[in-house]
Short mmCIF file of C-alpha atoms in Angstrom, two decimals:
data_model
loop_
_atom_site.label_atom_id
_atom_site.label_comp_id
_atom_site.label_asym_id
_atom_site.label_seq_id
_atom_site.Cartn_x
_atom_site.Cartn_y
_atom_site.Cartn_z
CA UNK N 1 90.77 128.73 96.56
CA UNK N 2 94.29 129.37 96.81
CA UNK N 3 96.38 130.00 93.40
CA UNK N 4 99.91 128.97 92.73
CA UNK N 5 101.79 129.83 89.94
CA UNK N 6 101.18 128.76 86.44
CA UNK N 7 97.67 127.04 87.47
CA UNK N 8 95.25 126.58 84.60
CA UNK N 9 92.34 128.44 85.21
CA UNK N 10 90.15 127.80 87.81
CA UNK N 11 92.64 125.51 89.43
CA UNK N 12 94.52 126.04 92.74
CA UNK N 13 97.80 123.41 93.25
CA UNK N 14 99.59 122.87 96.38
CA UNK N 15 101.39 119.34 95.77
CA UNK N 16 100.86 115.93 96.05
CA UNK N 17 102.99 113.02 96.73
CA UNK N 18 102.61 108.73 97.08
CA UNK N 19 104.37 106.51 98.90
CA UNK N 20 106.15 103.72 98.19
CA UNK N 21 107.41 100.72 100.59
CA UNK N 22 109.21 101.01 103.92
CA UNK N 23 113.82 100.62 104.16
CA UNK N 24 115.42 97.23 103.97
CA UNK N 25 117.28 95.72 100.63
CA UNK N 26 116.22 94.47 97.45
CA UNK N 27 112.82 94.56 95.77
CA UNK N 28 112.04 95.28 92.14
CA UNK N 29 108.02 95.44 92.67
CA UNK N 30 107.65 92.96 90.16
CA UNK N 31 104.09 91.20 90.03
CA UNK N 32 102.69 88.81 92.30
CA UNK N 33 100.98 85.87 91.92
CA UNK N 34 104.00 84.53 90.30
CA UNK N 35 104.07 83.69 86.56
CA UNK N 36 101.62 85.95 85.18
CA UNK N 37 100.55 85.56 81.54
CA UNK N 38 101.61 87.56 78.59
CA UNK N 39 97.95 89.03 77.31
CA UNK N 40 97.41 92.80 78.57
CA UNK N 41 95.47 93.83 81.57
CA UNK N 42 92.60 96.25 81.48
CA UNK N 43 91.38 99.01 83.77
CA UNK N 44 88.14 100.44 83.68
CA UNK N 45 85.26 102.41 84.96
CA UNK N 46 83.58 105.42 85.14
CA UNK N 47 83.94 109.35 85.94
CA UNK N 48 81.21 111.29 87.07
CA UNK N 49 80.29 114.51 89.19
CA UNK N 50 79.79 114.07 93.01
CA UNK N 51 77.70 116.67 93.02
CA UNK N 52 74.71 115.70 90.42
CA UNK N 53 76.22 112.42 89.15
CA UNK N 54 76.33 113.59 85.91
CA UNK N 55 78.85 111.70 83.89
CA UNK N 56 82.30 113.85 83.31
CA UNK N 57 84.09 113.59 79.70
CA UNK N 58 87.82 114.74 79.07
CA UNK N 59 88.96 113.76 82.55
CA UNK N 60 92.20 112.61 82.28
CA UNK N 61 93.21 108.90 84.16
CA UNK N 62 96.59 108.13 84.53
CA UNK N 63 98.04 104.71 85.98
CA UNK N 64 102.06 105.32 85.83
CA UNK N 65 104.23 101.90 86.36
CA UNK N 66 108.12 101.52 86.63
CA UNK N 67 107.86 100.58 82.81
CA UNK N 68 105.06 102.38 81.14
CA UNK N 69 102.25 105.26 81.94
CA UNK N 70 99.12 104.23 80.52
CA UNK N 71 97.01 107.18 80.12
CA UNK N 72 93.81 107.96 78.45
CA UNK N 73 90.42 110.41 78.95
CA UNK N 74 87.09 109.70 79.88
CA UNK N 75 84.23 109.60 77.18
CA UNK N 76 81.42 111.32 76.62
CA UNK N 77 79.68 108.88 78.42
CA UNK N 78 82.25 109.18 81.27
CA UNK N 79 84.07 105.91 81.14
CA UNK N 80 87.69 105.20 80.65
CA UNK N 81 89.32 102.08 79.13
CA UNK N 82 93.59 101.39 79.74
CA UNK N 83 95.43 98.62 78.85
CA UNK N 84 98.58 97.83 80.94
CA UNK N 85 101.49 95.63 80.35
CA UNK N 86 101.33 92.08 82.40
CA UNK N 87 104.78 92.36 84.04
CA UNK N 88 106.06 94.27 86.53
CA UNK N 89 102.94 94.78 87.70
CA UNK N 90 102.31 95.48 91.88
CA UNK N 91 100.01 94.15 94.05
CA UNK N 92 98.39 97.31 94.57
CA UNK N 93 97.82 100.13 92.00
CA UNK N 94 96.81 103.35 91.98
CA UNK N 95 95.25 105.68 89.41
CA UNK N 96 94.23 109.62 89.43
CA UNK N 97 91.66 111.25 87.66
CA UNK N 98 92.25 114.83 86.75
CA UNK N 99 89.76 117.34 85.19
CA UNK N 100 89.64 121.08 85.52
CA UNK N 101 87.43 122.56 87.94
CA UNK N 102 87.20 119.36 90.03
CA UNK N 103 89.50 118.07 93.11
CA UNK N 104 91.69 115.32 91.88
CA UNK N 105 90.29 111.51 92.36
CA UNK N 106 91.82 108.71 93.37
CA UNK N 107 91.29 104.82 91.55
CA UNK N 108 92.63 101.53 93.27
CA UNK N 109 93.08 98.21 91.52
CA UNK N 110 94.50 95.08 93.31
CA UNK N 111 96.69 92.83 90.84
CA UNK N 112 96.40 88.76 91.75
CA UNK N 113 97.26 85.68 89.51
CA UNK N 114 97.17 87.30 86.52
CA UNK N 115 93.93 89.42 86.91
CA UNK N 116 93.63 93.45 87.50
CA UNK N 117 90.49 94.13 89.64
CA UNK N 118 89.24 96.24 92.01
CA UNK N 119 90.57 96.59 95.17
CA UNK N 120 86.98 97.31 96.65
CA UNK N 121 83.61 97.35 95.02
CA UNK N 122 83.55 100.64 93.03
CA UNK N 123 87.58 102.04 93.52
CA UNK N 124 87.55 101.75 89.89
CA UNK N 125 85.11 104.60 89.60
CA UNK N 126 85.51 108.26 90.62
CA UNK N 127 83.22 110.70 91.63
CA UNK N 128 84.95 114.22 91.19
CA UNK N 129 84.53 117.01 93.77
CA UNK N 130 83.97 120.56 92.36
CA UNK N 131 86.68 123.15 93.78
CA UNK N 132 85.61 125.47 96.02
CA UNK N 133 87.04 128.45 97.35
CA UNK N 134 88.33 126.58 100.73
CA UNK N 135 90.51 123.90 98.31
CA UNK N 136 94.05 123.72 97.83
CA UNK N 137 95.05 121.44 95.30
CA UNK N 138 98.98 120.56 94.73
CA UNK N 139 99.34 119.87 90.74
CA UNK N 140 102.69 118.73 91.29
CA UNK N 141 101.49 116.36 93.97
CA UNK N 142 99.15 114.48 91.92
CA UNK N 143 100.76 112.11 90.34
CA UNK N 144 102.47 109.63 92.57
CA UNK N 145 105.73 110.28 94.05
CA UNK N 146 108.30 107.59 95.22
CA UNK N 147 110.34 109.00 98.29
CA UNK N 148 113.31 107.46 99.97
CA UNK N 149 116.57 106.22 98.60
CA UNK N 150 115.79 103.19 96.39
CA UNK N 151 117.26 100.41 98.88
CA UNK N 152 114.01 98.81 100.23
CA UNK N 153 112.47 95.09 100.82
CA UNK N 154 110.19 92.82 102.21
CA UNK N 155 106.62 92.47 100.86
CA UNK N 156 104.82 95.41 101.17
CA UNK N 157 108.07 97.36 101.47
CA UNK N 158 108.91 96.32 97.15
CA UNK N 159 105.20 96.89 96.05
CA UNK N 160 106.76 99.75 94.26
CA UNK N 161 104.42 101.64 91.13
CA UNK N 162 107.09 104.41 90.20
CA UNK N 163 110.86 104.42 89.70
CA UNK N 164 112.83 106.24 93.09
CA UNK N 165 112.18 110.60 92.27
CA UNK N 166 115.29 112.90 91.00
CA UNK N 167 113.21 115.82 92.55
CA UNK N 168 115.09 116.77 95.89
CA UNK N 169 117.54 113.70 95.56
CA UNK N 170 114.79 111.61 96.13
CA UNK N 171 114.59 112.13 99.82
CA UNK N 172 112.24 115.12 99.90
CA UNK N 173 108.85 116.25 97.85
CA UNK N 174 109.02 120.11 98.02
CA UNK N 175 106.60 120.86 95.27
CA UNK N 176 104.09 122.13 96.97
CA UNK N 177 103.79 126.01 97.82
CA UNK N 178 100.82 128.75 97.66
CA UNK N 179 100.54 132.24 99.05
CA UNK N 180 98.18 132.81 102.09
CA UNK N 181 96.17 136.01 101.33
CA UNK N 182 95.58 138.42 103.68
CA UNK N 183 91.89 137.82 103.60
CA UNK N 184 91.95 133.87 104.09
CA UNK N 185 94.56 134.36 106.83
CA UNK N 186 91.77 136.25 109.21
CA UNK N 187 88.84 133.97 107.59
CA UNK N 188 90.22 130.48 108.40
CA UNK N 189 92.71 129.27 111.00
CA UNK N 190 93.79 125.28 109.50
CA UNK N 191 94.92 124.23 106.53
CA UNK N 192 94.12 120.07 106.60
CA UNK N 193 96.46 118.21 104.01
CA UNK N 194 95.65 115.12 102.93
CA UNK N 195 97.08 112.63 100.70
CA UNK N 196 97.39 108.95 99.91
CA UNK N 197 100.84 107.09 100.69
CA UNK N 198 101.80 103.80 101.08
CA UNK N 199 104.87 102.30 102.71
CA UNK N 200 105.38 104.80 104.77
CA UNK N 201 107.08 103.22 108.32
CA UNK N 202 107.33 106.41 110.32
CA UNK N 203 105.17 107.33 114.00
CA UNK N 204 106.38 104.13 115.08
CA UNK N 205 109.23 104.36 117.96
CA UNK N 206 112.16 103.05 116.51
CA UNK N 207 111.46 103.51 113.06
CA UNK N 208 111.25 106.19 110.31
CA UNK N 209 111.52 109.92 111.28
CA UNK N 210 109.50 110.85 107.97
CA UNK N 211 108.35 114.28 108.53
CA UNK N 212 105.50 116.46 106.71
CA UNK N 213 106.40 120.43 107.45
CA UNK N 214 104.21 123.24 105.87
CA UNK N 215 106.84 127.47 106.47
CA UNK N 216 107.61 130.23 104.81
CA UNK N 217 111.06 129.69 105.00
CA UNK N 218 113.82 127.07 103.56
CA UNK N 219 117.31 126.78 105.28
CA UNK N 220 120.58 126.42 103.60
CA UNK N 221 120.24 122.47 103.20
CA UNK N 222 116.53 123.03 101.09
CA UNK N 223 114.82 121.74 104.00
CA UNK N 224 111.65 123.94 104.63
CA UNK N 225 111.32 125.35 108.43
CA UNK N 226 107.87 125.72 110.35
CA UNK N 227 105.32 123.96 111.66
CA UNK N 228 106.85 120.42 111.40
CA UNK N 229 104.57 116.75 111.89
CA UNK N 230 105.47 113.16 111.83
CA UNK N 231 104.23 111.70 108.42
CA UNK N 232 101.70 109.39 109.61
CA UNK N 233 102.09 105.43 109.30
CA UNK N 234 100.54 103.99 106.05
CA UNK N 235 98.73 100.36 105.90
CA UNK N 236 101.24 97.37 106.70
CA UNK N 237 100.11 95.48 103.56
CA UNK N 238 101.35 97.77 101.11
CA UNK N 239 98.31 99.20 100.07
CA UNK N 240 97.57 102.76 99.77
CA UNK N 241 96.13 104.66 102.91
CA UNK N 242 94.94 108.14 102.96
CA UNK N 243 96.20 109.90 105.88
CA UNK N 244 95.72 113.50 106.57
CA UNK N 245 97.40 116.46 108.60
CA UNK N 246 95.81 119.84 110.08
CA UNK N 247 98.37 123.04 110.73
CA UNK N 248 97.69 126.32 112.23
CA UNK N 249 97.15 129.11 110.24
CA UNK N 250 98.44 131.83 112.59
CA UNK N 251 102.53 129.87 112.07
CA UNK N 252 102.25 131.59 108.65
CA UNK N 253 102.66 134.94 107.43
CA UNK N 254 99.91 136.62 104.85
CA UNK N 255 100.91 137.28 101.41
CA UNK N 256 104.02 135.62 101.37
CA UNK N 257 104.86 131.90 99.61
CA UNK N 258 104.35 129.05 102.03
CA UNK N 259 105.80 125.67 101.23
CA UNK N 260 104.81 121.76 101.63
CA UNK N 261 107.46 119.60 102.04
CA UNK N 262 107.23 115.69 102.26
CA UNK N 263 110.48 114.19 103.90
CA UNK N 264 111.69 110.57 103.66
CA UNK N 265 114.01 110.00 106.85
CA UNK N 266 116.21 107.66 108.45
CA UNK N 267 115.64 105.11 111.26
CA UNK N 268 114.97 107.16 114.43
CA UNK N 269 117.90 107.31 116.70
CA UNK N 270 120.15 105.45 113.74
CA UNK N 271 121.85 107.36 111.34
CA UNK N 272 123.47 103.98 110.07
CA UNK N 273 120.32 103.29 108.36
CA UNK N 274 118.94 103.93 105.06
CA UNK N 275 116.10 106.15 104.28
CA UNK N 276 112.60 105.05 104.36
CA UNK N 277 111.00 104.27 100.72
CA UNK N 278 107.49 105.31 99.98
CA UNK N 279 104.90 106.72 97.85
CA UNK N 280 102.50 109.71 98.13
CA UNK N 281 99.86 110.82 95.28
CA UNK N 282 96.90 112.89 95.66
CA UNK N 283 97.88 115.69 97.48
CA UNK N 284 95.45 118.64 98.69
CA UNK N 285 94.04 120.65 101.20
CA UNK N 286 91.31 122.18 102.74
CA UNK N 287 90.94 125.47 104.69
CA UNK N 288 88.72 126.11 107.70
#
């Protein structure tokens, strides 16, 4: 497993990112369903291991919102209880699940007249993934991310979760980097990075040039140069999609710091546009 800088132990962290609704103007994610009532909502399930199914304690689940960041850890029987506010809630919401030693899991809930559910049977459980020597795992991309410059509409496009990011002036996620050793470099030739995102409008022509690029270097404008991929289109309804991108070893040097960067672009072929808002969470990857 690849180690960045300051990981806790037994943890390697490339990034990860989340998306959060396509360019336009206007949209304060505030809850649909229309007049929701005042009692809390409640999100809950269980955390276990993928591997026996043994239930995991201490694992951290975190649900961040424009307004709060309910956050709590999983028992000793493995299950997790949070109460969120009843306002300003999305449609769609997403959790993570973070305990040492394991991959990072993702939870989805859908919010509708009034009630927190759900979004499919079971997304409100997690069933954590052991690292293994192959994972990359981007602690700074794990929590979600919103991308772009704040001036977004429609309805997917104002399901936001998270306020717009400072990091990068909000246009770029650069906090992913790790150093390629020598000895993975000649025993694996792809990295695969994969994330969840939502509103993410690019890889249609005509639309967003959002770009995922994974160098060694960073030109003068912070922008990292390399291998350089279209971020791939997220669901139209808003929800989160995971989406996932392979690069070629050999573009990167061994033993030197190569860097993930997430960028949220303009309207291809229109510089007269605004930048593309989305969200990205969950961000690792895989060597092989």
């Amino acid at each position: 497993m690849i180690a960045p800088n300051k990981l806790p132990a037994g943890m390697a962290i490339l990034a990860i990112l989340t998306a959060c609704g396509g360019g336009g103007g206007g949209g304060s994610g505030s809850s649909a369903g229309g007049g929701a009532p005042t009692q809390s909502l409640t999100a809950s399930g269980q955390v276990t291991d993928a591997s026996n199914g043994a239930v995991i304690s201490g694992a951290q689940v975190d649900i961040p919102l424009r307004s709060s960041d309910p956050t709590g850890d999983s028992g000793t029987d493995g299950k997790y209880s949070l109460s969120l506010p009843n306002n300003g809630v999305p449609q769609f919401l997403v959790a993570t699940v973070n305990k040492e030693g394991y991959l990072p899991g993702t939870l989805f809930f859908k919010y509708d007249n009034g009630q927190l559910q759900p979004l499919t049977t079971g997304s409100n459980n997690a069933a954590l993934v052991p690292i293994q020597t192959k994972d990359v795992v981007f602690l700074n991309g794990l929590s979600v991310t919103h991308l772009g410059d704040g001036d977004f509409g429609g309805t997917a496009n104002s399901q936001l979760q998270v306020p717009l990011s400072t990091v990068g002036s909000g246009l770029l996620w650069d906090e992913g980097s790790f150093t390629l050793t020598s000895t993975q470099r000649t025993s694996y030739n792809f990295l695969t990075v994969t994330l969840y995102a939502r509103g993410v409008e690019s890889g249609t022509p005509n639309f967003y040039c959002d770009q995922i690029v994974l160098g060694n270097s960073i030109d003068p404008t912070g922008k990292v140069t390399g291998e350089t991929q279209s971020l791939k289109v997220s669901a139209a309804d808003g929800s989160f999609t995971q989406i996932s991108h392979t690069f070629l070893l050999n573009s990167l040097a061994s033993d030197a710091v190569a860097h993930l960067q997430i960028i949220s672009g303009k309207q291809c072929g229109n510089t007269a546009s605004d930048y593309d808002d989305f969200e990205i969470v969950s961000v690792t990857g895989e060597l092989s």
